[in-house]
PDB file of C-alpha atoms in Angstrom:
ATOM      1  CA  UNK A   1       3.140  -1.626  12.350  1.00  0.00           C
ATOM      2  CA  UNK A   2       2.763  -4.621  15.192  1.00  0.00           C
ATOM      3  CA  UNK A   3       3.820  -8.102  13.749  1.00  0.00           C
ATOM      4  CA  UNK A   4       0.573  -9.019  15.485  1.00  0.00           C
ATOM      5  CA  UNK A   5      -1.694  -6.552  13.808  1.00  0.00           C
ATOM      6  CA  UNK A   6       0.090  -7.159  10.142  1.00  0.00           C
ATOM      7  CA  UNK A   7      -0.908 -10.869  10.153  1.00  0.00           C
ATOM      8  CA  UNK A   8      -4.640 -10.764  12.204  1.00  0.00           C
ATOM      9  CA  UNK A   9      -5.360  -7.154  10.308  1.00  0.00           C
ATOM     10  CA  UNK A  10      -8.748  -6.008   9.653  1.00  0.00           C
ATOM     11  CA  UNK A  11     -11.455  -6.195   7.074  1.00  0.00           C
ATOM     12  CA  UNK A  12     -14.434  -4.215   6.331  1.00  0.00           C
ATOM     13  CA  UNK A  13     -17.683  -7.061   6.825  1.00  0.00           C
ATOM     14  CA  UNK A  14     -20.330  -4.881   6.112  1.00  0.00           C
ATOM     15  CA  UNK A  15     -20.659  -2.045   4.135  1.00  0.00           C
ATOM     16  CA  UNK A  16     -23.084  -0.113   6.345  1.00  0.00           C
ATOM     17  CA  UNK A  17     -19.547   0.664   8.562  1.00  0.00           C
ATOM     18  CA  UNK A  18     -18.731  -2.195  10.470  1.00  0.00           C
ATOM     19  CA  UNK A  19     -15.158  -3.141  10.628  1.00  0.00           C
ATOM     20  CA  UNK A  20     -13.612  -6.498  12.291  1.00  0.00           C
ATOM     21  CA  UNK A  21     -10.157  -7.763  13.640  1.00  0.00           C
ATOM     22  CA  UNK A  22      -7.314  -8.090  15.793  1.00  0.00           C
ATOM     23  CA  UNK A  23      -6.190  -5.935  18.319  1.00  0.00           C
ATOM     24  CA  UNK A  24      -4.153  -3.005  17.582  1.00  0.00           C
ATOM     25  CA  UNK A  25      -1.146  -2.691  19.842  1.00  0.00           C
ATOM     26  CA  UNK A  26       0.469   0.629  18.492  1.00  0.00           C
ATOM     27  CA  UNK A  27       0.325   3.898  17.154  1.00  0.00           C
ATOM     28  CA  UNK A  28       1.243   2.530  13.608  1.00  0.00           C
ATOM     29  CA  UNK A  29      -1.769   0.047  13.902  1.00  0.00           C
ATOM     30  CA  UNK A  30      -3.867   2.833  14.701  1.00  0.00           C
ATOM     31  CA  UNK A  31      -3.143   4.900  11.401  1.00  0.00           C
ATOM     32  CA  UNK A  32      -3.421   2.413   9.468  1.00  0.00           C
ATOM     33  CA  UNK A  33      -6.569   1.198  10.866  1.00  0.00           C
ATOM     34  CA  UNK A  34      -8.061   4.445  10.278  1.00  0.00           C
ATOM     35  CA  UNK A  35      -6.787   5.583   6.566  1.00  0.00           C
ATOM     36  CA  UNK A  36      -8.006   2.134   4.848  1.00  0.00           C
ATOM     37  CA  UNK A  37     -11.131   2.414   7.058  1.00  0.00           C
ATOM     38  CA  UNK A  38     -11.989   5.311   8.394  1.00  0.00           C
ATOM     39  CA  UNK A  39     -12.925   4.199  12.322  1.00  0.00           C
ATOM     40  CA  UNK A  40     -14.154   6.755  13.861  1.00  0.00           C
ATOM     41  CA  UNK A  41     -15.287   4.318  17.139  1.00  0.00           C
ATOM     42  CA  UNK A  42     -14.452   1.077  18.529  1.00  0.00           C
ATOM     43  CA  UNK A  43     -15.737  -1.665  20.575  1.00  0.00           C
ATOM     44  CA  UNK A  44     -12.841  -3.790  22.370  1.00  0.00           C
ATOM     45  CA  UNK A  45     -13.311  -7.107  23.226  1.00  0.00           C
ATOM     46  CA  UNK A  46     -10.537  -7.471  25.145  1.00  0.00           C
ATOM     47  CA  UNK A  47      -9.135  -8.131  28.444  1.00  0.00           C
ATOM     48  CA  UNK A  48      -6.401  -5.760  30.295  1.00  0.00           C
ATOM     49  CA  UNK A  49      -4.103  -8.906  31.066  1.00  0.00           C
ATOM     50  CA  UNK A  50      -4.220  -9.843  27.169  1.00  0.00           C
ATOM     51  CA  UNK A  51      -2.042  -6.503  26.503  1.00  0.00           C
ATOM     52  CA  UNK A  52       1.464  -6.329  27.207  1.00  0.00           C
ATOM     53  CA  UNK A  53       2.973  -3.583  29.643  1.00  0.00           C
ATOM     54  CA  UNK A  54       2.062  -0.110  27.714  1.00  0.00           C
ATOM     55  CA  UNK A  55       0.600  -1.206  24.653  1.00  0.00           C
ATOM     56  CA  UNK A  56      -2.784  -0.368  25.896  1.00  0.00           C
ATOM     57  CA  UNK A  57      -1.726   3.222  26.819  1.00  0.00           C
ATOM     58  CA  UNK A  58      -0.154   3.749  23.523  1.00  0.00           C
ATOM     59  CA  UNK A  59      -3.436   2.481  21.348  1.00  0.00           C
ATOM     60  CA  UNK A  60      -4.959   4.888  23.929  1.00  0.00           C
ATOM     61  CA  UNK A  61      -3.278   7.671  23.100  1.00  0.00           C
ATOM     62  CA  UNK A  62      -3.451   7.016  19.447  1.00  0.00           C
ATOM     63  CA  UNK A  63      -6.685   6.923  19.972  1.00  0.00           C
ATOM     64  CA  UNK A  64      -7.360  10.240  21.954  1.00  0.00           C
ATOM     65  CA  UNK A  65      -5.248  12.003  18.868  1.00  0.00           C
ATOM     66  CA  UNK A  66      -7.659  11.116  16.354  1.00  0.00           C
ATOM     67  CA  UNK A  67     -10.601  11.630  18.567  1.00  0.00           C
ATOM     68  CA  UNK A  68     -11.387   8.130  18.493  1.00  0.00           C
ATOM     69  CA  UNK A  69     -14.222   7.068  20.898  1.00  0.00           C
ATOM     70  CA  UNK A  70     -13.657   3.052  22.765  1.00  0.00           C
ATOM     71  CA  UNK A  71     -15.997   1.245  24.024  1.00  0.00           C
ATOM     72  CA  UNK A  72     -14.432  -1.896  26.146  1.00  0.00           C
ATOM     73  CA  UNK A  73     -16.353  -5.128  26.720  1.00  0.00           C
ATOM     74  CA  UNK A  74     -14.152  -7.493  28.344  1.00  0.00           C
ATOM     75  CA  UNK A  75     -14.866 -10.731  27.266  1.00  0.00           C
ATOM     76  CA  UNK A  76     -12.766 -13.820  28.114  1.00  0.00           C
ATOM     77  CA  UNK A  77     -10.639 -15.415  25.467  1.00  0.00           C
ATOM     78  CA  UNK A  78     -11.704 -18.957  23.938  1.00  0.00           C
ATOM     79  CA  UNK A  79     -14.937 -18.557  26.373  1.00  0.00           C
ATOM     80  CA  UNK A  80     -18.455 -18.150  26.587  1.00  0.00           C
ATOM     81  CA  UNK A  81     -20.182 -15.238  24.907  1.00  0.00           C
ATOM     82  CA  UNK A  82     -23.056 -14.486  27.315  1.00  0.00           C
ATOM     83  CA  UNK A  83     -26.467 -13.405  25.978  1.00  0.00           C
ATOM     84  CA  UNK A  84     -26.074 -10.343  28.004  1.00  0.00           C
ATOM     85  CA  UNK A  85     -22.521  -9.299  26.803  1.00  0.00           C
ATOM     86  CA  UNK A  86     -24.076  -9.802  23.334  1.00  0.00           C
ATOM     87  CA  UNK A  87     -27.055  -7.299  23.936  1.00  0.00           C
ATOM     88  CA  UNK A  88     -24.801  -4.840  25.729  1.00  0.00           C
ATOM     89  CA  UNK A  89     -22.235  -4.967  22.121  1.00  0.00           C
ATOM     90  CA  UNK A  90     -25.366  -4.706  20.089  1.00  0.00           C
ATOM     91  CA  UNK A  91     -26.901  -1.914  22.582  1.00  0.00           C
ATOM     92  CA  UNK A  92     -23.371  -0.247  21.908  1.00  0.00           C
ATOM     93  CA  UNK A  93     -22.681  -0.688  18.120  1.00  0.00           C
ATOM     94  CA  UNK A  94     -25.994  -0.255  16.161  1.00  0.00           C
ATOM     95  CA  UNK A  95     -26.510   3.100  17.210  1.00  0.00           C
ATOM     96  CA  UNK A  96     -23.285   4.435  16.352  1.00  0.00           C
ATOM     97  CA  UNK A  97     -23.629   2.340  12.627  1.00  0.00           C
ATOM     98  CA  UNK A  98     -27.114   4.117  12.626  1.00  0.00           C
ATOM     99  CA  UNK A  99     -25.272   7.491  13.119  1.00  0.00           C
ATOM    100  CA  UNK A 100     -22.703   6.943  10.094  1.00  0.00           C
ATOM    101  CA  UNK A 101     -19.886   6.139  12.511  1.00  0.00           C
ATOM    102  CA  UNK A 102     -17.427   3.488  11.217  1.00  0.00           C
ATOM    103  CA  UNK A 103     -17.001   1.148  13.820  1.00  0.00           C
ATOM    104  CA  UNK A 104     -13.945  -1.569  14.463  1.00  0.00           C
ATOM    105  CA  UNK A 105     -15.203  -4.248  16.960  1.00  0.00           C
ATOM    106  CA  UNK A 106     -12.023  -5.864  17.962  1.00  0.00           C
ATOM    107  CA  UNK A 107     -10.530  -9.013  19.764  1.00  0.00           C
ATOM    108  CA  UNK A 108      -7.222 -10.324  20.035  1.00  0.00           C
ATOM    109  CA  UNK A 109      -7.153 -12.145  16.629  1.00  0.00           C
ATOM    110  CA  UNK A 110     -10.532 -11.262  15.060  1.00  0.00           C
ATOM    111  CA  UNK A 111     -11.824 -14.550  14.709  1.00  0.00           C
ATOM    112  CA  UNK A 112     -14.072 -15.751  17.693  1.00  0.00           C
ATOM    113  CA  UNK A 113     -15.701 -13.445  19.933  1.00  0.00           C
ATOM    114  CA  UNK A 114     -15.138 -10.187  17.429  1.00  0.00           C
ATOM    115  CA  UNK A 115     -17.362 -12.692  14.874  1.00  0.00           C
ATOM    116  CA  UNK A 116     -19.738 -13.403  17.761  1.00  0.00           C
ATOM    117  CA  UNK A 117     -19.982 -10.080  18.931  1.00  0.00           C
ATOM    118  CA  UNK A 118     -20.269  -8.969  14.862  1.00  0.00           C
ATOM    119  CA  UNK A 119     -23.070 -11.434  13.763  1.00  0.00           C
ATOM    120  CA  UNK A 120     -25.122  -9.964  16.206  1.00  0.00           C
ATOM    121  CA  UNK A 121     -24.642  -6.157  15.415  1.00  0.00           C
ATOM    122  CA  UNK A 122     -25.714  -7.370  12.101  1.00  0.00           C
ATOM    123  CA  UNK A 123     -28.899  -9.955  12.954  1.00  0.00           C
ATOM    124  CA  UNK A 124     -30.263  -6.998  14.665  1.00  0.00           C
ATOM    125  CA  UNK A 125     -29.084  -4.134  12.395  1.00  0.00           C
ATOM    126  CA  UNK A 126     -30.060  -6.319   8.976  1.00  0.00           C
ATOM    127  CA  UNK A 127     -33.135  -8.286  10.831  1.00  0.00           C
ATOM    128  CA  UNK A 128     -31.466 -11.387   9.542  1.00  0.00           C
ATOM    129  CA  UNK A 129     -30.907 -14.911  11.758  1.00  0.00           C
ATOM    130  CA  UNK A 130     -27.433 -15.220  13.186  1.00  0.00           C
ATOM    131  CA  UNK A 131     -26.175 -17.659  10.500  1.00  0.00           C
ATOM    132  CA  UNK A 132     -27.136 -15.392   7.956  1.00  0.00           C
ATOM    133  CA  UNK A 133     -25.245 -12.752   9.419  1.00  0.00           C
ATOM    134  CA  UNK A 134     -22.159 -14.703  10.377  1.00  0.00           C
ATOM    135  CA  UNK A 135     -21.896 -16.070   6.638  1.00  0.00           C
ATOM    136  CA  UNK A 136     -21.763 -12.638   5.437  1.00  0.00           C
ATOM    137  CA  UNK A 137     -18.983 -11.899   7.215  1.00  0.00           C
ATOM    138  CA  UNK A 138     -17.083 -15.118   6.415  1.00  0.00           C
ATOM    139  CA  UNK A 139     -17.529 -13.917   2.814  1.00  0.00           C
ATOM    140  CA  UNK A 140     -15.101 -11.051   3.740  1.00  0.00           C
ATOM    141  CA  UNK A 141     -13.094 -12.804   6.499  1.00  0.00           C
ATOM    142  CA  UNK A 142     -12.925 -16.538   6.215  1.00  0.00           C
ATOM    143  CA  UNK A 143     -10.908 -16.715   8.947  1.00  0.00           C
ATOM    144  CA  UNK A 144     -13.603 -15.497  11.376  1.00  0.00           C
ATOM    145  CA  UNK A 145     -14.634 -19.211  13.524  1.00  0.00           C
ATOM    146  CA  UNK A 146     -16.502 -18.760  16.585  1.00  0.00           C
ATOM    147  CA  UNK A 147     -16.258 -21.833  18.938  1.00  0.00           C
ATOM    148  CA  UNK A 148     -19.037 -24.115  19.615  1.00  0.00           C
ATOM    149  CA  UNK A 149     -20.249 -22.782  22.530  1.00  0.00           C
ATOM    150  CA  UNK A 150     -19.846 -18.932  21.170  1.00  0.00           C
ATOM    151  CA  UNK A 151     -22.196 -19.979  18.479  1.00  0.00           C
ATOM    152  CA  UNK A 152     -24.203 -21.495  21.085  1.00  0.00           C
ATOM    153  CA  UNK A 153     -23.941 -18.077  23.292  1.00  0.00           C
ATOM    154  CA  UNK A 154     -25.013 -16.485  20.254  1.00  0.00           C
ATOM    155  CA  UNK A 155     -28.082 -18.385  19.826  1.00  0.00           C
ATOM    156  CA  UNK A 156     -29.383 -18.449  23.027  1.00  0.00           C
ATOM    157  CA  UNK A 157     -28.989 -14.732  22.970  1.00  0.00           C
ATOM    158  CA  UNK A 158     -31.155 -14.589  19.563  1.00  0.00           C
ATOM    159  CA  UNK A 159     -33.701 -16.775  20.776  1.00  0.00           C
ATOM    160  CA  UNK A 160     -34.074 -14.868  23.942  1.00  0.00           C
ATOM    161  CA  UNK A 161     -34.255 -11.291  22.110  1.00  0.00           C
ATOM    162  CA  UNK A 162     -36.949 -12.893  19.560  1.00  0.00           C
ATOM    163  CA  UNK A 163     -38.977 -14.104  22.457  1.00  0.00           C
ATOM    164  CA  UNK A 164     -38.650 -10.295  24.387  1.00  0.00           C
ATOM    165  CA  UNK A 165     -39.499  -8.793  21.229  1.00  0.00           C
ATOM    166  CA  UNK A 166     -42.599 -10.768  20.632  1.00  0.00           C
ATOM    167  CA  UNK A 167     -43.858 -10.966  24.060  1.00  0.00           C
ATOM    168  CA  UNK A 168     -47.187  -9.051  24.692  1.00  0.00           C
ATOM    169  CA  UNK A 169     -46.759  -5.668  26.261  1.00  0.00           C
ATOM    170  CA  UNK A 170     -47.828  -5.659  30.345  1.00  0.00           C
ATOM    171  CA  UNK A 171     -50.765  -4.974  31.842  1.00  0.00           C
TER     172      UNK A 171
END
């Protein structure tokens, strides 16, 4: 197993299947990802030039050999989480949590935009407010801190899907 992957690791934050974390960077990641947890799909946060040379092709491959399904939503390290990168990630996740998939929504170290992109799987999935849903994962991974203006992102987004949601139908 990665150095990387044995001190970010994983954790379980909600028992309806959603999984959160660091980046896997080999096939030993991989299996070991998959026998505590059981991911059967996974939404990656990150971006190509975060990976060094091959380790994307081998978590690929790993991947492809378990019949793993990923999803990739680039999103930049330490910056914004935009409203519509949010929606997209929730657009992506609840389904397959609504299907009984076991989902692993990654970033590099599982702490910023993995949390982000996780509190709002579960506002929307649990029809709770974003702080609500970012505490309960905090209760499983304390080390999960989105940055001021991720938190921000993440608001902006709620607000915004609250207000679409709510709006009278047209004419």
């Amino acid at each position: 197993m990665s150095d990387w992957f044995d001190t970010y690791g994983f954790v379980v934050v909600d028992d309806g299947g959603l999984v959160t974390g660091g980046y896997p960077l080999e096939e030993e990641d991989v299996r070991r990802l998959v026998e505590r947890t059981g991911v059967t799909r996974v939404l990656n946060l990150c971006e190509d030039r975060e990976y060094e040379p091959g380790e994307r092709e081998d978590v690929e491959r790993a991947y492809a050999r378990r019949g793993i399904v990923e999803e990739r939503l680039g999103l930049v390290d330490f910056g914004d989480v935009l409203p519509g990168a949010l929606e997209r990630g929730v657009q992506t996740v609840v389904p397959w949590l609504q299907e009984g998939e076991t989902v692993y929504v990654h970033c590099r170290a599982g702490w910023q935009r993995s949390a982000t992109v996780a509190a709002a799987i579960l506002a929307v999935q649990h029809g709770i407010e974003p702080d609500e849903a970012l505490g309960r994962i905090q209760r499983r991974k304390p080390s999960a801190q989105p940055l001021h203006h991720q938190l921000e992102g993440l608001w902006r987004w709620w607000r915004a899907r609250l207000a679409r949601d709510e709006a009278p139908p047209e004419a």
